[in-house]
CSV table of C-alpha atoms and ligand atoms in Angstrom, one decimal:
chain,number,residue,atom,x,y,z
A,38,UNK,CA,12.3,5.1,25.0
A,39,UNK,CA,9.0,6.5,26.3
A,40,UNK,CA,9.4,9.8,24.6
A,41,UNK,CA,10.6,7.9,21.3
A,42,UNK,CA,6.6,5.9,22.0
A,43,UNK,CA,5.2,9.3,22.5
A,44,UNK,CA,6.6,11.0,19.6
A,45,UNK,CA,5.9,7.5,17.3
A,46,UNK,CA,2.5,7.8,18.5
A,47,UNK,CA,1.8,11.7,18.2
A,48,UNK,CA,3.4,11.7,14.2
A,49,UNK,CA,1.5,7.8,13.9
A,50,UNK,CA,-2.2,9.6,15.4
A,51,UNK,CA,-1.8,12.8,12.7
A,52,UNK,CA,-0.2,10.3,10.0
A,53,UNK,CA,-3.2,8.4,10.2
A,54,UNK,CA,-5.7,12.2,10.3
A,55,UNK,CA,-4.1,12.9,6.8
A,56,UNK,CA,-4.8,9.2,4.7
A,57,UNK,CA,-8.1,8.6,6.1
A,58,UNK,CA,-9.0,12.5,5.3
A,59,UNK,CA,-7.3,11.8,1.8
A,60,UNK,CA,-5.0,14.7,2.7
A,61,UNK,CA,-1.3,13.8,1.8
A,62,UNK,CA,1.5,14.8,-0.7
A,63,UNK,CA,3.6,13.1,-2.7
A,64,UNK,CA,7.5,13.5,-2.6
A,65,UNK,CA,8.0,12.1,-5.8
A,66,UNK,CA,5.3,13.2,-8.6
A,67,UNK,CA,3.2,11.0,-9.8
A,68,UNK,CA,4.7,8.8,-12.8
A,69,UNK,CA,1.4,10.0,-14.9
A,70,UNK,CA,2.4,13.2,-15.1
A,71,UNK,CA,3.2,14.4,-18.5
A,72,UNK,CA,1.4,10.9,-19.6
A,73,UNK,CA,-1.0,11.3,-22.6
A,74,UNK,CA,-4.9,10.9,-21.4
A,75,UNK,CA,-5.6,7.6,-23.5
A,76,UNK,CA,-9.5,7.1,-25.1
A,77,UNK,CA,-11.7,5.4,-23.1
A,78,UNK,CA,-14.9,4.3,-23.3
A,79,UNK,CA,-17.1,4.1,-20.4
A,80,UNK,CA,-16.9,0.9,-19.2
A,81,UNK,CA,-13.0,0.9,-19.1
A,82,UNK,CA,-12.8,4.2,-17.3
A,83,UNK,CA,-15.0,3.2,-14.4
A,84,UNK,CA,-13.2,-0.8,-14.1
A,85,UNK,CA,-10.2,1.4,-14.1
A,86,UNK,CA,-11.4,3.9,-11.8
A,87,UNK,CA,-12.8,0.9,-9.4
A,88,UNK,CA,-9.0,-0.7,-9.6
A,89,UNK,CA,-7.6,2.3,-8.6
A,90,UNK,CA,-9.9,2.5,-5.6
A,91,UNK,CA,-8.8,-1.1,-4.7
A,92,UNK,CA,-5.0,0.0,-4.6
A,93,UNK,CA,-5.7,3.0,-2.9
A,94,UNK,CA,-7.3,1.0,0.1
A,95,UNK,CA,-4.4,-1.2,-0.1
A,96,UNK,CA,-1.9,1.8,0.0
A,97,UNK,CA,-4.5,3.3,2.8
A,98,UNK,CA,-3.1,-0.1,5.2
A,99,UNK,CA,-0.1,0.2,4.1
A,100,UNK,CA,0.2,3.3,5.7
A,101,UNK,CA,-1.1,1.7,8.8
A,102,UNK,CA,0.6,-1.9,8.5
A,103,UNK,CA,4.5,0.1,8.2
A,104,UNK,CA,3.5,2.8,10.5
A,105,UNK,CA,2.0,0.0,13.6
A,106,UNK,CA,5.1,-1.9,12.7
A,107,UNK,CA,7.9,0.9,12.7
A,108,UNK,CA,6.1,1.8,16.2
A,109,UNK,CA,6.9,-1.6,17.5
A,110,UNK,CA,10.4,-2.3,15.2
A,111,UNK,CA,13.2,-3.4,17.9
A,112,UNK,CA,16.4,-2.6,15.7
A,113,UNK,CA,16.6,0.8,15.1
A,114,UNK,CA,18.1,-0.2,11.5
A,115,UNK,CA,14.9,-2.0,10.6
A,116,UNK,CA,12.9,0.7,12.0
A,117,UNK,CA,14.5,2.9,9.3
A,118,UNK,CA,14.1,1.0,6.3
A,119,UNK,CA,10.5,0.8,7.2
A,120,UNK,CA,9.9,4.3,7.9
A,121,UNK,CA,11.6,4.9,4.3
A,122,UNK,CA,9.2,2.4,2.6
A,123,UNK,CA,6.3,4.1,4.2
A,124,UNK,CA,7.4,7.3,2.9
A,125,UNK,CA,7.0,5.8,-0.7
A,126,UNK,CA,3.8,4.4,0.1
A,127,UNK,CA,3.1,7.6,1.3
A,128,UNK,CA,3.4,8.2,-2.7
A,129,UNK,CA,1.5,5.5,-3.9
A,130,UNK,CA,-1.1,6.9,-2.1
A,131,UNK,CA,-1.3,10.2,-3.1
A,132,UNK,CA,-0.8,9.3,-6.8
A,133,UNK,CA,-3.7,6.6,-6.5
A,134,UNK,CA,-5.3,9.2,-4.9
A,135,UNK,CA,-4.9,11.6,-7.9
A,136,UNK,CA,-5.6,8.9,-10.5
A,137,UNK,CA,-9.2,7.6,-9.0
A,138,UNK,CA,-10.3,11.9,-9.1
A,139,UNK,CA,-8.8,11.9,-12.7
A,140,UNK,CA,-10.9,9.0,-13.9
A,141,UNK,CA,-14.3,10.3,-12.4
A,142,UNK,CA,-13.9,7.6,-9.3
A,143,UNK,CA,-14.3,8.5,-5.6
A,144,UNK,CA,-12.3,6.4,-3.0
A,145,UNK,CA,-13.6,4.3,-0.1
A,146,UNK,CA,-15.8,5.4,2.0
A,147,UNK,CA,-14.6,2.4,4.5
A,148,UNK,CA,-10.8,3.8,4.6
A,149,UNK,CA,-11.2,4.5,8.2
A,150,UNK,CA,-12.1,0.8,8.9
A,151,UNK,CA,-9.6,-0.4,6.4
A,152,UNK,CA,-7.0,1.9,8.1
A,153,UNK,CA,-7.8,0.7,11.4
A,154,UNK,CA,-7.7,-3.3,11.2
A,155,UNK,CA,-4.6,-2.9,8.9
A,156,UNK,CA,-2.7,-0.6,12.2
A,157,UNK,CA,-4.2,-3.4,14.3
A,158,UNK,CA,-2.4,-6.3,12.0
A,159,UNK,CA,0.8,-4.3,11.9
A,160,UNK,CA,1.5,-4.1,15.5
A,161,UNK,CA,0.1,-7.4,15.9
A,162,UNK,CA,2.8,-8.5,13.4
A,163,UNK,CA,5.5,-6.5,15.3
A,164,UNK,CA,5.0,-7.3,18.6
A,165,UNK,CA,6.2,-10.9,17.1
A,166,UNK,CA,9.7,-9.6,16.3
A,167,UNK,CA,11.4,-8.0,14.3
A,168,UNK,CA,12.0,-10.7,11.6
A,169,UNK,CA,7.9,-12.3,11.8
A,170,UNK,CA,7.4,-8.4,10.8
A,171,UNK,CA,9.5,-8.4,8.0
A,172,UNK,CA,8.5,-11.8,7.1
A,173,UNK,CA,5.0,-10.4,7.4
A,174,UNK,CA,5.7,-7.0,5.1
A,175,UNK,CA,8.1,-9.6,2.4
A,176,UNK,CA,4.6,-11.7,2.3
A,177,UNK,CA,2.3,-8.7,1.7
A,178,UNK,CA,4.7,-6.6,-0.7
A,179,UNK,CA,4.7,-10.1,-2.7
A,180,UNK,CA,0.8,-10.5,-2.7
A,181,UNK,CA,0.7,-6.6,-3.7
A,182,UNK,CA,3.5,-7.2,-6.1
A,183,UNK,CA,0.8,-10.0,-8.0
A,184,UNK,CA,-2.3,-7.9,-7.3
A,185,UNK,CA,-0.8,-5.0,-9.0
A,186,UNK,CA,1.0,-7.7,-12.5
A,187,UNK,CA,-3.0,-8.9,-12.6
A,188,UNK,CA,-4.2,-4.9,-13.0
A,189,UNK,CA,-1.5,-4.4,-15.4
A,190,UNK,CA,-3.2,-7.5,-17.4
A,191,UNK,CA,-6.8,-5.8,-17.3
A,192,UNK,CA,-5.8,-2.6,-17.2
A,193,UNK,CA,-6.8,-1.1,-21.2
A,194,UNK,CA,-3.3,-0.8,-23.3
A,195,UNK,CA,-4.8,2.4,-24.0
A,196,UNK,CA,-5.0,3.5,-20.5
A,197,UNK,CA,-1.1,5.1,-20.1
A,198,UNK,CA,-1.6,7.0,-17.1
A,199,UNK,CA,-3.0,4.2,-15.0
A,200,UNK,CA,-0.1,1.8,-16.5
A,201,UNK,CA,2.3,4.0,-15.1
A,202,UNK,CA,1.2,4.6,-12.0
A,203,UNK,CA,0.4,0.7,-11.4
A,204,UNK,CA,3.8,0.0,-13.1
A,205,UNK,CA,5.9,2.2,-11.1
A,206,UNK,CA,4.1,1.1,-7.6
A,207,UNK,CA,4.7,-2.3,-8.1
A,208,UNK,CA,8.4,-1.3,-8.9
A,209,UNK,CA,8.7,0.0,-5.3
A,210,UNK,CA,6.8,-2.9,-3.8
A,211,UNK,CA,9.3,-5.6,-5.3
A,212,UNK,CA,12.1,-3.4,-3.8
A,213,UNK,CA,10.3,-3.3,-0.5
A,214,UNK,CA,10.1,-7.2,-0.4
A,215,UNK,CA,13.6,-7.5,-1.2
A,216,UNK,CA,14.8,-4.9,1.6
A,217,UNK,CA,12.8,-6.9,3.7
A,218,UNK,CA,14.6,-10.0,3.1
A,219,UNK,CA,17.9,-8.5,3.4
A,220,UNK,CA,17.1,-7.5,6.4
A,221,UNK,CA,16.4,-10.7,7.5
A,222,UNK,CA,12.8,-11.6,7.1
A,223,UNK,CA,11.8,-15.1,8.3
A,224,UNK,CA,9.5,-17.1,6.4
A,225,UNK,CA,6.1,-17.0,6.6
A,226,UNK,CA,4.4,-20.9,7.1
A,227,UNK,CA,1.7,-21.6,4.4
A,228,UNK,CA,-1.7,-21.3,6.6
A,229,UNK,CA,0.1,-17.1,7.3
A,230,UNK,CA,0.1,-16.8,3.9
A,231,UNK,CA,-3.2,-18.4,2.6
A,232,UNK,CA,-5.4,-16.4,5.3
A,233,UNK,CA,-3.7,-13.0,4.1
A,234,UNK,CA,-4.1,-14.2,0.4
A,235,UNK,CA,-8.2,-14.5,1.8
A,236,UNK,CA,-8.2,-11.5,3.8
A,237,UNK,CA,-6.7,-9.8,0.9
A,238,UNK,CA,-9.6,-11.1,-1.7
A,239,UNK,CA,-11.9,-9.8,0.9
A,240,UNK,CA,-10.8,-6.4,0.7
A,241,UNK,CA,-10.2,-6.2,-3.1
A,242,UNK,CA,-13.9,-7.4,-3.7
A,243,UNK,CA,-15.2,-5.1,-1.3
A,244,UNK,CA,-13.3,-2.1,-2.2
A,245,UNK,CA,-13.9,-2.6,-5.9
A,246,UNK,CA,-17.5,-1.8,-5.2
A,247,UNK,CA,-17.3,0.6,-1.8
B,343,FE2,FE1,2.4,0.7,-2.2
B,344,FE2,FE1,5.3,-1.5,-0.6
C-alpha cells in the first residue's frame, strides 16, 4: 500500500514536471495530421489560437484532476479506467499543444497554477469516495463535452485542423463521462455543478487572454 503511494506519487511528481514544462508525447497522433492548412485571416487564427490555449489549460488539469484522483481511487478497477482516460488526455494535451505552436499561439503562462489547484480539487474529490469522484469527473467530462460543441460553433469552417482536433477530443470526453457512469458515478447536487460551471468560466476567460 505505502509503496503503491510512493510509486503513485514518484510517476504523479514527474507526470506533473512534463505538462507544466509542455514536455509530453502523444500515443495516438494528432487527428490534424495529414489535415489541409485552411485560409485564415488574422483575426480567426489568433481566436483560434486563444481557444486552443483555453483547452490546453483544461487538458493541463485534467492531467492533474485524474492523476490526484487515481492517487486516492479505492477500487483498483476504477483506478484503471482513470489511469486509461488520463493517458488520452495525455493526448489531448500534446495535440493542443501542437495546434496552439501551429497557429502562432503560445500557451499559458499560469499552467503551473492551473495544474496545481486542479491536483488539489482532484484529491479533494477522491478523498470523498470513489463514486463522488466519478460523479465529479462525469460532471467535468460533461462541462468539457459543451465547452468543446461551443468551439466547434466559433471555430472558422475553414479551420480543418483545429475541427479535428476539437472534434476528436470531445469524442474521448463523452466516452470518459459514460465510463464514469458505468462505473458507478453518483450524482452531483446542483450547487456541485453550478460552482464548477463558475470556476470553469473563470478559467476559460482567463486563459483565453493568459
Ligand atoms: Fe481531454
Ligand atoms: Fe476526458
Amino acid at each position: 500500500m505505502l509503496k503503491n503511494l510512493t510509486d503513485g506519487l514518484i510517476t504523479g511528481f514527474d507526470r506533473a514536471l512534463r505538462t507544466v514544462a509542455g514536455v509530453h508525447g502523444a500515443g495516438r497522433a494528432s487527428p490534424a495530421a495529414g489535415v489541409a492548412e485552411g485560409a485564415l485571416d488574422d483575426v480567426a487564427r489568433a481566436d483560434a489560437a486563444a481557444l486552443m490555449r483555453v483547452n490546453h489549460v483544461g487538458e493541463v488539469c485534467a492531467q492533474a484532476l485524474y492523476q490526484g484522483q487515481a492517487l486516492t481511487a479505492r477500487e483498483p478497477r476504477n483506478r484503471r479506467a482513470l489511469a486509461k482516460a488520463a493517458l488520452e488526455e495525455q493526448d489531448h494535451l500534446a495535440w493542443s499543444a501542437e495546434r496552439i505552436h501551429e497557429l502562432g499561439g503560445r500557451a499559458s503562462l499560469l499552467n503551473p497554477l492551473w495544474y496545481a489547484g486542479a491536483f488539489a480539487l482532484g484529491a479533494a474529490a477522491g478523498a470523498l469516495g470513489d463514486r463522488w469522484s466519478l460523479a465529479f469527473v462525469a460532471e467535468t467530462e460533461r462541462q468539457v463535452e459543451a465547452h468543446l460543441s461551443g468551439h466547434l460553433e466559433r471555430l472558422s469552417p475553414e479551420d480543418r485542423k483545429t475541427r479535428a482536433v476539437v472534434e476528436a477530443m470531445r469524442e474521448d470526453e463523452i466516452r470518459h463521462r459514460e465510463s464514469a457512469i458505468a462505473l458507478g458515478a453518483a450524482e452531483l447536487p446542483a450547487p456541485a455543478k453550478l460552482g464548477m460551471r463558475a470556476m470553469a468560466k473563470v478559467m476559460t476567460t482567463v486563459a483565453y487572454r493568459v
